[in-house]
Amino acid sequence: GQQLNQSPQSMFIQEGEDVSMNCTSSSIFNTWLWYKQDPGEGPVLLIALYKAGELTSNGRLTAQFGITRKDSFLNISASIPSDVGIYFCAGPRPRGNYQLIWGAGTKLIIKP
Amino acid sequence: DGGITQSPKYLFRKEGQNVTLSCEQNLNHDAMYWYRQDPGQGLRLIYYSQIVNDFQKGDIAEGYSVSREKKESFPLTVTSAQKNPTAFYLCASSIRGQTAYEQYFGPGTRLTVT
């Protein structure tokens, strides 16, 4: 079935580094969503994208809707300890009545 | 403050018992969803409801049941037929219309069955 491929699976970074992650789909999307989940909590919506080529920022986070409409990217600038968590991408399930399909997540870990 | 509440945060049950997880929202959202999350995996849809008194099965509905008698509430029952019920359960809601894909989540309930 429809899947979202999210990479990398995990990232070990130093505080202050910039972070990039991406998500690809086998079919065209008209919406991309990025969420962050802290340990033991529910995911929180970070950014929603609705137009191919769109670049949207939320503080130090920037997400882009790929022009092919089959991918999306999330960048975090100057990472801080509270950025630790799992980042998920999600998109509309084809013919899915407002259901979402989800990537497996990118786990961000800050090196001590 | 508007939001989604799930209770309890942690739940322990013996095998063979049914258990009901609560989900309440005061966001006036029409749609509600239940997901299951296992370690290292993404979210898998159990059931969803677009309007009161109507709900549909998701990808992994076997062993679960729901009801939607009120707009604010969407309880999930994990029955004894669910073979592997230990997991983290997440409830979400969304508004109908242009931003219908933007789902907002509760804090989750961690269920442990022994």
mmCIF file with all atom_site columns, C-alpha atoms in Angstrom:
data_model
loop_
_atom_site.group_PDB
_atom_site.id
_atom_site.type_symbol
_atom_site.label_atom_id
_atom_site.label_alt_id
_atom_site.label_comp_id
_atom_site.label_asym_id
_atom_site.label_entity_id
_atom_site.label_seq_id
_atom_site.pdbx_PDB_ins_code
_atom_site.Cartn_x
_atom_site.Cartn_y
_atom_site.Cartn_z
_atom_site.occupancy
_atom_site.B_iso_or_equiv
_atom_site.pdbx_formal_charge
_atom_site.auth_seq_id
_atom_site.auth_comp_id
_atom_site.auth_asym_id
_atom_site.auth_atom_id
_atom_site.pdbx_PDB_model_num
ATOM 1   C CA . GLY A 1 1   ? 0.000   0.000   0.000  1.00 0.00 ? 1   GLY A CA 1
ATOM 2   C CA . GLN A 1 2   ? 0.857   3.688   0.024  1.00 0.00 ? 2   GLN A CA 1
ATOM 3   C CA . GLN A 1 3   ? 3.920   4.473   2.114  1.00 0.00 ? 3   GLN A CA 1
ATOM 4   C CA . LEU A 1 4   ? 5.952   7.454   3.105  1.00 0.00 ? 4   LEU A CA 1
ATOM 5   C CA . ASN A 1 5   ? 9.690   6.981   3.274  1.00 0.00 ? 5   ASN A CA 1
ATOM 6   C CA . GLN A 1 6   ? 11.270  9.175   5.876  1.00 0.00 ? 6   GLN A CA 1
ATOM 7   C CA . SER A 1 7   ? 15.020  9.611   6.267  1.00 0.00 ? 7   SER A CA 1
ATOM 8   C CA . PRO A 1 8   ? 17.252  9.481   8.060  1.00 0.00 ? 8   PRO A CA 1
ATOM 9   C CA . GLN A 1 9   ? 15.863  7.071   10.637 1.00 0.00 ? 9   GLN A CA 1
ATOM 10  C CA . SER A 1 10  ? 17.894  8.770   13.358 1.00 0.00 ? 10  SER A CA 1
ATOM 11  C CA . MET A 1 11  ? 20.382  11.588  13.704 1.00 0.00 ? 11  MET A CA 1
ATOM 12  C CA . PHE A 1 12  ? 23.037  12.307  16.291 1.00 0.00 ? 12  PHE A CA 1
ATOM 13  C CA . ILE A 1 13  ? 23.925  15.969  16.271 1.00 0.00 ? 13  ILE A CA 1
ATOM 14  C CA . GLN A 1 14  ? 25.821  18.507  18.294 1.00 0.00 ? 14  GLN A CA 1
ATOM 15  C CA . GLU A 1 15  ? 23.936  21.367  19.873 1.00 0.00 ? 15  GLU A CA 1
ATOM 16  C CA . GLY A 1 16  ? 24.046  24.318  17.512 1.00 0.00 ? 16  GLY A CA 1
ATOM 17  C CA . GLU A 1 17  ? 24.155  22.247  14.325 1.00 0.00 ? 17  GLU A CA 1
ATOM 18  C CA . ASP A 1 18  ? 21.623  22.550  11.538 1.00 0.00 ? 18  ASP A CA 1
ATOM 19  C CA . VAL A 1 19  ? 19.457  19.500  10.821 1.00 0.00 ? 19  VAL A CA 1
ATOM 20  C CA . SER A 1 20  ? 17.846  18.299  7.601  1.00 0.00 ? 20  SER A CA 1
ATOM 21  C CA . MET A 1 21  ? 15.395  15.476  7.078  1.00 0.00 ? 21  MET A CA 1
ATOM 22  C CA . ASN A 1 22  ? 13.087  14.483  4.278  1.00 0.00 ? 22  ASN A CA 1
ATOM 23  C CA . CYS A 1 23  ? 10.071  12.468  3.330  1.00 0.00 ? 23  CYS A CA 1
ATOM 24  C CA . THR A 1 24  ? 9.176   10.945  -0.015 1.00 0.00 ? 24  THR A CA 1
ATOM 25  C CA . SER A 1 25  ? 5.996   9.476   -1.401 1.00 0.00 ? 25  SER A CA 1
ATOM 26  C CA . SER A 1 26  ? 5.324   7.117   -4.269 1.00 0.00 ? 26  SER A CA 1
ATOM 27  C CA . SER A 1 27  ? 2.408   9.295   -5.372 1.00 0.00 ? 27  SER A CA 1
ATOM 28  C CA . ILE A 1 28  ? 1.633   12.980  -5.674 1.00 0.00 ? 28  ILE A CA 1
ATOM 29  C CA . PHE A 1 29  ? 0.403   14.814  -2.613 1.00 0.00 ? 29  PHE A CA 1
ATOM 30  C CA . ASN A 1 30  ? -1.465  18.091  -2.255 1.00 0.00 ? 30  ASN A CA 1
ATOM 31  C CA . THR A 1 31  ? -0.670  18.430  1.444  1.00 0.00 ? 31  THR A CA 1
ATOM 32  C CA . TRP A 1 32  ? 2.349   17.706  3.619  1.00 0.00 ? 32  TRP A CA 1
ATOM 33  C CA . LEU A 1 33  ? 2.347   17.847  7.405  1.00 0.00 ? 33  LEU A CA 1
ATOM 34  C CA . TRP A 1 34  ? 5.267   17.774  9.824  1.00 0.00 ? 34  TRP A CA 1
ATOM 35  C CA . TYR A 1 35  ? 4.845   16.767  13.462 1.00 0.00 ? 35  TYR A CA 1
ATOM 36  C CA . LYS A 1 36  ? 7.152   16.460  16.447 1.00 0.00 ? 36  LYS A CA 1
ATOM 37  C CA . GLN A 1 37  ? 6.641   13.940  19.240 1.00 0.00 ? 37  GLN A CA 1
ATOM 38  C CA . ASP A 1 38  ? 8.328   14.246  22.615 1.00 0.00 ? 38  ASP A CA 1
ATOM 39  C CA . PRO A 1 39  ? 8.847   11.000  24.567 1.00 0.00 ? 39  PRO A CA 1
ATOM 40  C CA . GLY A 1 40  ? 5.605   9.758   26.064 1.00 0.00 ? 40  GLY A CA 1
ATOM 41  C CA . GLU A 1 41  ? 3.512   12.538  24.533 1.00 0.00 ? 41  GLU A CA 1
ATOM 42  C CA . GLY A 1 42  ? 1.242   13.015  21.546 1.00 0.00 ? 42  GLY A CA 1
ATOM 43  C CA . PRO A 1 43  ? 2.592   14.472  18.281 1.00 0.00 ? 43  PRO A CA 1
ATOM 44  C CA . VAL A 1 44  ? 2.375   18.223  17.868 1.00 0.00 ? 44  VAL A CA 1
ATOM 45  C CA . LEU A 1 45  ? 1.749   19.794  14.479 1.00 0.00 ? 45  LEU A CA 1
ATOM 46  C CA . LEU A 1 46  ? 4.724   21.931  13.455 1.00 0.00 ? 46  LEU A CA 1
ATOM 47  C CA . ILE A 1 47  ? 4.045   22.972  9.878  1.00 0.00 ? 47  ILE A CA 1
ATOM 48  C CA . ALA A 1 48  ? 1.387   22.305  7.235  1.00 0.00 ? 48  ALA A CA 1
ATOM 49  C CA . LEU A 1 49  ? 2.176   22.756  3.542  1.00 0.00 ? 49  LEU A CA 1
ATOM 50  C CA . TYR A 1 50  ? -0.449  23.093  0.823  1.00 0.00 ? 50  TYR A CA 1
ATOM 51  C CA . LYS A 1 51  ? 1.294   24.236  -2.343 1.00 0.00 ? 51  LYS A CA 1
ATOM 52  C CA . ALA A 1 52  ? 4.111   22.766  -4.428 1.00 0.00 ? 52  ALA A CA 1
ATOM 53  C CA . GLY A 1 53  ? 7.286   24.772  -3.912 1.00 0.00 ? 53  GLY A CA 1
ATOM 54  C CA . GLU A 1 54  ? 5.950   26.376  -0.748 1.00 0.00 ? 54  GLU A CA 1
ATOM 55  C CA . LEU A 1 55  ? 8.517   27.219  1.911  1.00 0.00 ? 55  LEU A CA 1
ATOM 56  C CA . THR A 1 56  ? 7.114   27.805  5.402  1.00 0.00 ? 56  THR A CA 1
ATOM 57  C CA . SER A 1 57  ? 8.907   28.681  8.618  1.00 0.00 ? 57  SER A CA 1
ATOM 58  C CA . ASN A 1 58  ? 7.982   28.261  12.256 1.00 0.00 ? 58  ASN A CA 1
ATOM 59  C CA . GLY A 1 59  ? 10.754  29.780  14.358 1.00 0.00 ? 59  GLY A CA 1
ATOM 60  C CA . ARG A 1 60  ? 13.950  27.837  13.668 1.00 0.00 ? 60  ARG A CA 1
ATOM 61  C CA . LEU A 1 61  ? 12.046  25.259  11.638 1.00 0.00 ? 61  LEU A CA 1
ATOM 62  C CA . THR A 1 62  ? 11.595  25.520  7.885  1.00 0.00 ? 62  THR A CA 1
ATOM 63  C CA . ALA A 1 63  ? 9.661   23.054  5.764  1.00 0.00 ? 63  ALA A CA 1
ATOM 64  C CA . GLN A 1 64  ? 9.396   22.838  2.003  1.00 0.00 ? 64  GLN A CA 1
ATOM 65  C CA . PHE A 1 65  ? 6.832   21.222  -0.267 1.00 0.00 ? 65  PHE A CA 1
ATOM 66  C CA . GLY A 1 66  ? 8.874   19.668  -3.088 1.00 0.00 ? 66  GLY A CA 1
ATOM 67  C CA . ILE A 1 67  ? 8.102   20.840  -6.603 1.00 0.00 ? 67  ILE A CA 1
ATOM 68  C CA . THR A 1 68  ? 7.550   17.259  -7.778 1.00 0.00 ? 68  THR A CA 1
ATOM 69  C CA . ARG A 1 69  ? 4.820   17.031  -5.090 1.00 0.00 ? 69  ARG A CA 1
ATOM 70  C CA . LYS A 1 70  ? 6.317   13.699  -4.053 1.00 0.00 ? 70  LYS A CA 1
ATOM 71  C CA . ASP A 1 71  ? 8.621   14.953  -1.358 1.00 0.00 ? 71  ASP A CA 1
ATOM 72  C CA . SER A 1 72  ? 8.994   17.362  1.517  1.00 0.00 ? 72  SER A CA 1
ATOM 73  C CA . PHE A 1 73  ? 11.898  18.575  3.624  1.00 0.00 ? 73  PHE A CA 1
ATOM 74  C CA . LEU A 1 74  ? 12.242  19.821  7.174  1.00 0.00 ? 74  LEU A CA 1
ATOM 75  C CA . ASN A 1 75  ? 15.203  21.845  8.360  1.00 0.00 ? 75  ASN A CA 1
ATOM 76  C CA . ILE A 1 76  ? 16.028  22.900  11.897 1.00 0.00 ? 76  ILE A CA 1
ATOM 77  C CA . SER A 1 77  ? 18.603  25.624  12.344 1.00 0.00 ? 77  SER A CA 1
ATOM 78  C CA . ALA A 1 78  ? 20.938  25.951  15.329 1.00 0.00 ? 78  ALA A CA 1
ATOM 79  C CA . SER A 1 79  ? 19.560  22.941  17.206 1.00 0.00 ? 79  SER A CA 1
ATOM 80  C CA . ILE A 1 80  ? 18.980  23.142  20.953 1.00 0.00 ? 80  ILE A CA 1
ATOM 81  C CA . PRO A 1 81  ? 18.381  20.364  23.519 1.00 0.00 ? 81  PRO A CA 1
ATOM 82  C CA . SER A 1 82  ? 14.596  20.740  23.401 1.00 0.00 ? 82  SER A CA 1
ATOM 83  C CA . ASP A 1 83  ? 14.656  19.796  19.692 1.00 0.00 ? 83  ASP A CA 1
ATOM 84  C CA . VAL A 1 84  ? 15.224  16.182  20.765 1.00 0.00 ? 84  VAL A CA 1
ATOM 85  C CA . GLY A 1 85  ? 12.329  13.955  19.814 1.00 0.00 ? 85  GLY A CA 1
ATOM 86  C CA . ILE A 1 86  ? 10.835  12.155  16.861 1.00 0.00 ? 86  ILE A CA 1
ATOM 87  C CA . TYR A 1 87  ? 9.794   14.075  13.762 1.00 0.00 ? 87  TYR A CA 1
ATOM 88  C CA . PHE A 1 88  ? 7.050   12.604  11.582 1.00 0.00 ? 88  PHE A CA 1
ATOM 89  C CA . CYS A 1 89  ? 5.859   13.536  8.144  1.00 0.00 ? 89  CYS A CA 1
ATOM 90  C CA . ALA A 1 90  ? 2.312   12.788  7.062  1.00 0.00 ? 90  ALA A CA 1
ATOM 91  C CA . GLY A 1 91  ? 0.223   13.200  3.953  1.00 0.00 ? 91  GLY A CA 1
ATOM 92  C CA . PRO A 1 92  ? -3.286  12.471  2.704  1.00 0.00 ? 92  PRO A CA 1
ATOM 93  C CA . ARG A 1 93  ? -4.163  8.884   2.013  1.00 0.00 ? 93  ARG A CA 1
ATOM 94  C CA . PRO A 1 94  ? -5.354  8.596   -1.598 1.00 0.00 ? 94  PRO A CA 1
ATOM 95  C CA . ARG A 1 95  ? -9.150  8.153   -1.604 1.00 0.00 ? 95  ARG A CA 1
ATOM 96  C CA . GLY A 1 96  ? -8.868  8.049   2.146  1.00 0.00 ? 96  GLY A CA 1
ATOM 97  C CA . ASN A 1 97  ? -11.621 10.368  3.348  1.00 0.00 ? 97  ASN A CA 1
ATOM 98  C CA . TYR A 1 98  ? -9.257  12.716  5.221  1.00 0.00 ? 98  TYR A CA 1
ATOM 99  C CA . GLN A 1 99  ? -7.136  9.920   6.590  1.00 0.00 ? 99  GLN A CA 1
ATOM 100 C CA . LEU A 1 100 ? -3.403  10.453  6.862  1.00 0.00 ? 100 LEU A CA 1
ATOM 101 C CA . ILE A 1 101 ? -0.508  8.153   6.104  1.00 0.00 ? 101 ILE A CA 1
ATOM 102 C CA . TRP A 1 102 ? 2.623   8.531   8.184  1.00 0.00 ? 102 TRP A CA 1
ATOM 103 C CA . GLY A 1 103 ? 6.342   8.167   7.843  1.00 0.00 ? 103 GLY A CA 1
ATOM 104 C CA . ALA A 1 104 ? 8.160   6.025   10.404 1.00 0.00 ? 104 ALA A CA 1
ATOM 105 C CA . GLY A 1 105 ? 9.823   9.088   11.920 1.00 0.00 ? 105 GLY A CA 1
ATOM 106 C CA . THR A 1 106 ? 13.270  10.619  12.274 1.00 0.00 ? 106 THR A CA 1
ATOM 107 C CA . LYS A 1 107 ? 14.664  10.438  15.794 1.00 0.00 ? 107 LYS A CA 1
ATOM 108 C CA . LEU A 1 108 ? 16.791  13.411  16.731 1.00 0.00 ? 108 LEU A CA 1
ATOM 109 C CA . ILE A 1 109 ? 19.362  12.873  19.456 1.00 0.00 ? 109 ILE A CA 1
ATOM 110 C CA . ILE A 1 110 ? 21.772  15.513  20.719 1.00 0.00 ? 110 ILE A CA 1
ATOM 111 C CA . LYS A 1 111 ? 25.252  14.306  21.580 1.00 0.00 ? 111 LYS A CA 1
ATOM 112 C CA . PRO A 1 112 ? 26.290  15.177  25.124 1.00 0.00 ? 112 PRO A CA 1
ATOM 113 C CA . ASP B 2 1   ? -8.195  26.230  27.088 1.00 0.00 ? 1   ASP B CA 1
ATOM 114 C CA . GLY B 2 2   ? -9.242  24.119  24.126 1.00 0.00 ? 2   GLY B CA 1
ATOM 115 C CA . GLY B 2 3   ? -7.668  20.760  23.677 1.00 0.00 ? 3   GLY B CA 1
ATOM 116 C CA . ILE B 2 4   ? -7.895  16.996  23.675 1.00 0.00 ? 4   ILE B CA 1
ATOM 117 C CA . THR B 2 5   ? -7.724  15.001  26.863 1.00 0.00 ? 5   THR B CA 1
ATOM 118 C CA . GLN B 2 6   ? -7.023  11.307  27.185 1.00 0.00 ? 6   GLN B CA 1
ATOM 119 C CA . SER B 2 7   ? -7.314  9.413   30.388 1.00 0.00 ? 7   SER B CA 1
ATOM 120 C CA . PRO B 2 8   ? -5.735  7.724   32.093 1.00 0.00 ? 8   PRO B CA 1
ATOM 121 C CA . LYS B 2 9   ? -2.103  8.329   31.105 1.00 0.00 ? 9   LYS B CA 1
ATOM 122 C CA . TYR B 2 10  ? -1.106  4.785   32.132 1.00 0.00 ? 10  TYR B CA 1
ATOM 123 C CA . LEU B 2 11  ? -3.372  1.751   32.240 1.00 0.00 ? 11  LEU B CA 1
ATOM 124 C CA . PHE B 2 12  ? -2.630  -1.769  33.346 1.00 0.00 ? 12  PHE B CA 1
ATOM 125 C CA . ARG B 2 13  ? -4.874  -4.733  32.666 1.00 0.00 ? 13  ARG B CA 1
ATOM 126 C CA . LYS B 2 14  ? -4.819  -8.478  32.892 1.00 0.00 ? 14  LYS B CA 1
ATOM 127 C CA . GLU B 2 15  ? -5.093  -10.503 29.732 1.00 0.00 ? 15  GLU B CA 1
ATOM 128 C CA . GLY B 2 16  ? -8.674  -11.383 28.855 1.00 0.00 ? 16  GLY B CA 1
ATOM 129 C CA . GLN B 2 17  ? -10.191 -8.149  30.168 1.00 0.00 ? 17  GLN B CA 1
ATOM 130 C CA . ASN B 2 18  ? -11.772 -5.477  28.023 1.00 0.00 ? 18  ASN B CA 1
ATOM 131 C CA . VAL B 2 19  ? -10.596 -1.935  28.694 1.00 0.00 ? 19  VAL B CA 1
ATOM 132 C CA . THR B 2 20  ? -11.968 1.432   27.555 1.00 0.00 ? 20  THR B CA 1
ATOM 133 C CA . LEU B 2 21  ? -9.739  4.410   26.804 1.00 0.00 ? 21  LEU B CA 1
ATOM 134 C CA . SER B 2 22  ? -11.250 7.860   27.073 1.00 0.00 ? 22  SER B CA 1
ATOM 135 C CA . CYS B 2 23  ? -10.848 10.698  24.555 1.00 0.00 ? 23  CYS B CA 1
ATOM 136 C CA . GLU B 2 24  ? -12.580 14.070  24.952 1.00 0.00 ? 24  GLU B CA 1
ATOM 137 C CA . GLN B 2 25  ? -12.134 17.258  22.934 1.00 0.00 ? 25  GLN B CA 1
ATOM 138 C CA . ASN B 2 26  ? -13.498 20.768  23.404 1.00 0.00 ? 26  ASN B CA 1
ATOM 139 C CA . LEU B 2 27  ? -12.179 22.121  20.111 1.00 0.00 ? 27  LEU B CA 1
ATOM 140 C CA . ASN B 2 28  ? -15.579 21.714  18.407 1.00 0.00 ? 28  ASN B CA 1
ATOM 141 C CA . HIS B 2 29  ? -13.899 19.448  15.868 1.00 0.00 ? 29  HIS B CA 1
ATOM 142 C CA . ASP B 2 30  ? -16.079 17.199  13.765 1.00 0.00 ? 30  ASP B CA 1
ATOM 143 C CA . ALA B 2 31  ? -13.649 14.380  13.073 1.00 0.00 ? 31  ALA B CA 1
ATOM 144 C CA . MET B 2 32  ? -11.881 12.174  15.602 1.00 0.00 ? 32  MET B CA 1
ATOM 145 C CA . TYR B 2 33  ? -9.327  9.416   15.206 1.00 0.00 ? 33  TYR B CA 1
ATOM 146 C CA . TRP B 2 34  ? -7.659  6.639   17.183 1.00 0.00 ? 34  TRP B CA 1
ATOM 147 C CA . TYR B 2 35  ? -4.114  5.550   16.447 1.00 0.00 ? 35  TYR B CA 1
ATOM 148 C CA . ARG B 2 36  ? -1.850  2.902   17.845 1.00 0.00 ? 36  ARG B CA 1
ATOM 149 C CA . GLN B 2 37  ? 1.893   3.459   18.161 1.00 0.00 ? 37  GLN B CA 1
ATOM 150 C CA . ASP B 2 38  ? 4.447   0.728   18.789 1.00 0.00 ? 38  ASP B CA 1
ATOM 151 C CA . PRO B 2 39  ? 8.115   1.403   19.559 1.00 0.00 ? 39  PRO B CA 1
ATOM 152 C CA . GLY B 2 40  ? 10.082  2.599   16.565 1.00 0.00 ? 40  GLY B CA 1
ATOM 153 C CA . GLN B 2 41  ? 7.051   2.694   14.316 1.00 0.00 ? 41  GLN B CA 1
ATOM 154 C CA . GLY B 2 42  ? 4.792   5.318   12.845 1.00 0.00 ? 42  GLY B CA 1
ATOM 155 C CA . LEU B 2 43  ? 1.146   5.749   13.682 1.00 0.00 ? 43  LEU B CA 1
ATOM 156 C CA . ARG B 2 44  ? -1.406  3.188   12.570 1.00 0.00 ? 44  ARG B CA 1
ATOM 157 C CA . LEU B 2 45  ? -5.063  4.100   12.288 1.00 0.00 ? 45  LEU B CA 1
ATOM 158 C CA . ILE B 2 46  ? -7.527  2.024   14.294 1.00 0.00 ? 46  ILE B CA 1
ATOM 159 C CA . TYR B 2 47  ? -10.858 3.817   13.815 1.00 0.00 ? 47  TYR B CA 1
ATOM 160 C CA . TYR B 2 48  ? -12.049 7.240   12.758 1.00 0.00 ? 48  TYR B CA 1
ATOM 161 C CA . SER B 2 49  ? -15.277 9.193   12.872 1.00 0.00 ? 49  SER B CA 1
ATOM 162 C CA . GLN B 2 50  ? -16.231 12.135  10.678 1.00 0.00 ? 50  GLN B CA 1
ATOM 163 C CA . ILE B 2 51  ? -19.562 12.890  12.396 1.00 0.00 ? 51  ILE B CA 1
ATOM 164 C CA . VAL B 2 52  ? -21.572 11.861  15.421 1.00 0.00 ? 52  VAL B CA 1
ATOM 165 C CA . ASN B 2 53  ? -23.069 8.352   15.286 1.00 0.00 ? 53  ASN B CA 1
ATOM 166 C CA . ASP B 2 54  ? -20.840 7.344   12.402 1.00 0.00 ? 54  ASP B CA 1
ATOM 167 C CA . PHE B 2 55  ? -17.397 5.744   12.367 1.00 0.00 ? 55  PHE B CA 1
ATOM 168 C CA . GLN B 2 56  ? -15.226 3.667   10.038 1.00 0.00 ? 56  GLN B CA 1
ATOM 169 C CA . LYS B 2 57  ? -12.544 1.061   10.487 1.00 0.00 ? 57  LYS B CA 1
ATOM 170 C CA . GLY B 2 58  ? -8.970  2.004   9.898  1.00 0.00 ? 58  GLY B CA 1
ATOM 171 C CA . ASP B 2 59  ? -6.072  -0.283  9.043  1.00 0.00 ? 59  ASP B CA 1
ATOM 172 C CA . ILE B 2 60  ? -5.970  -2.283  12.279 1.00 0.00 ? 60  ILE B CA 1
ATOM 173 C CA . ALA B 2 61  ? -9.536  -2.311  13.660 1.00 0.00 ? 61  ALA B CA 1
ATOM 174 C CA . GLU B 2 62  ? -9.636  -5.994  14.613 1.00 0.00 ? 62  GLU B CA 1
ATOM 175 C CA . GLY B 2 63  ? -9.994  -6.432  18.362 1.00 0.00 ? 63  GLY B CA 1
ATOM 176 C CA . TYR B 2 64  ? -11.104 -2.829  18.926 1.00 0.00 ? 64  TYR B CA 1
ATOM 177 C CA . SER B 2 65  ? -14.470 -1.069  19.089 1.00 0.00 ? 65  SER B CA 1
ATOM 178 C CA . VAL B 2 66  ? -15.564 2.569   19.309 1.00 0.00 ? 66  VAL B CA 1
ATOM 179 C CA . SER B 2 67  ? -18.650 4.716   19.741 1.00 0.00 ? 67  SER B CA 1
ATOM 180 C CA . ARG B 2 68  ? -19.388 8.315   18.825 1.00 0.00 ? 68  ARG B CA 1
ATOM 181 C CA . GLU B 2 69  ? -22.537 9.331   20.685 1.00 0.00 ? 69  GLU B CA 1
ATOM 182 C CA . LYS B 2 70  ? -21.377 12.897  21.296 1.00 0.00 ? 70  LYS B CA 1
ATOM 183 C CA . LYS B 2 71  ? -19.283 15.252  19.193 1.00 0.00 ? 71  LYS B CA 1
ATOM 184 C CA . GLU B 2 72  ? -16.844 15.748  22.069 1.00 0.00 ? 72  GLU B CA 1
ATOM 185 C CA . SER B 2 73  ? -16.212 12.113  22.920 1.00 0.00 ? 73  SER B CA 1
ATOM 186 C CA . PHE B 2 74  ? -14.775 9.108   21.076 1.00 0.00 ? 74  PHE B CA 1
ATOM 187 C CA . PRO B 2 75  ? -13.974 6.254   23.497 1.00 0.00 ? 75  PRO B CA 1
ATOM 188 C CA . LEU B 2 76  ? -11.979 3.243   22.338 1.00 0.00 ? 76  LEU B CA 1
ATOM 189 C CA . THR B 2 77  ? -12.511 -0.232  23.789 1.00 0.00 ? 77  THR B CA 1
ATOM 190 C CA . VAL B 2 78  ? -9.657  -2.690  23.534 1.00 0.00 ? 78  VAL B CA 1
ATOM 191 C CA . THR B 2 79  ? -11.294 -6.092  23.676 1.00 0.00 ? 79  THR B CA 1
ATOM 192 C CA . SER B 2 80  ? -9.879  -9.410  24.754 1.00 0.00 ? 80  SER B CA 1
ATOM 193 C CA . ALA B 2 81  ? -9.851  -10.369 21.071 1.00 0.00 ? 81  ALA B CA 1
ATOM 194 C CA . GLN B 2 82  ? -6.958  -7.975  20.417 1.00 0.00 ? 82  GLN B CA 1
ATOM 195 C CA . LYS B 2 83  ? -3.956  -10.303 20.322 1.00 0.00 ? 83  LYS B CA 1
ATOM 196 C CA . ASN B 2 84  ? -1.258  -7.808  21.209 1.00 0.00 ? 84  ASN B CA 1
ATOM 197 C CA . PRO B 2 85  ? -2.874  -4.869  23.014 1.00 0.00 ? 85  PRO B CA 1
ATOM 198 C CA . THR B 2 86  ? 0.156   -3.441  24.821 1.00 0.00 ? 86  THR B CA 1
ATOM 199 C CA . ALA B 2 87  ? 0.915   -0.170  23.034 1.00 0.00 ? 87  ALA B CA 1
ATOM 200 C CA . PHE B 2 88  ? 0.702   3.613   23.176 1.00 0.00 ? 88  PHE B CA 1
ATOM 201 C CA . TYR B 2 89  ? -2.752  4.822   22.056 1.00 0.00 ? 89  TYR B CA 1
ATOM 202 C CA . LEU B 2 90  ? -3.272  8.278   20.609 1.00 0.00 ? 90  LEU B CA 1
ATOM 203 C CA . CYS B 2 91  ? -6.509  10.136  19.971 1.00 0.00 ? 91  CYS B CA 1
ATOM 204 C CA . ALA B 2 92  ? -6.693  13.022  17.497 1.00 0.00 ? 92  ALA B CA 1
ATOM 205 C CA . SER B 2 93  ? -9.276  15.385  16.097 1.00 0.00 ? 93  SER B CA 1
ATOM 206 C CA . SER B 2 94  ? -9.613  17.685  13.119 1.00 0.00 ? 94  SER B CA 1
ATOM 207 C CA . ILE B 2 95  ? -11.999 20.262  11.753 1.00 0.00 ? 95  ILE B CA 1
ATOM 208 C CA . ARG B 2 96  ? -13.838 19.733  8.483  1.00 0.00 ? 96  ARG B CA 1
ATOM 209 C CA . GLY B 2 97  ? -13.003 21.986  5.581  1.00 0.00 ? 97  GLY B CA 1
ATOM 210 C CA . GLN B 2 98  ? -9.820  23.250  3.996  1.00 0.00 ? 98  GLN B CA 1
ATOM 211 C CA . THR B 2 99  ? -7.545  22.249  6.876  1.00 0.00 ? 99  THR B CA 1
ATOM 212 C CA . ALA B 2 100 ? -9.207  18.904  7.513  1.00 0.00 ? 100 ALA B CA 1
ATOM 213 C CA . TYR B 2 101 ? -5.893  17.053  7.285  1.00 0.00 ? 101 TYR B CA 1
ATOM 214 C CA . GLU B 2 102 ? -4.441  18.969  10.233 1.00 0.00 ? 102 GLU B CA 1
ATOM 215 C CA . GLN B 2 103 ? -4.960  16.568  13.088 1.00 0.00 ? 103 GLN B CA 1
ATOM 216 C CA . TYR B 2 104 ? -4.420  17.587  16.708 1.00 0.00 ? 104 TYR B CA 1
ATOM 217 C CA . PHE B 2 105 ? -3.439  14.971  19.246 1.00 0.00 ? 105 PHE B CA 1
ATOM 218 C CA . GLY B 2 106 ? -4.071  14.226  22.873 1.00 0.00 ? 106 GLY B CA 1
ATOM 219 C CA . PRO B 2 107 ? -1.265  13.225  25.266 1.00 0.00 ? 107 PRO B CA 1
ATOM 220 C CA . GLY B 2 108 ? -1.809  9.498   24.760 1.00 0.00 ? 108 GLY B CA 1
ATOM 221 C CA . THR B 2 109 ? -2.574  6.495   26.964 1.00 0.00 ? 109 THR B CA 1
ATOM 222 C CA . ARG B 2 110 ? 0.019   3.810   27.507 1.00 0.00 ? 110 ARG B CA 1
ATOM 223 C CA . LEU B 2 111 ? -1.732  0.448   27.924 1.00 0.00 ? 111 LEU B CA 1
ATOM 224 C CA . THR B 2 112 ? 0.092   -2.523  29.366 1.00 0.00 ? 112 THR B CA 1
ATOM 225 C CA . VAL B 2 113 ? -1.595  -5.914  29.353 1.00 0.00 ? 113 VAL B CA 1
ATOM 226 C CA . THR B 2 114 ? 0.001   -8.800  31.230 1.00 0.00 ? 114 THR B CA 1
#
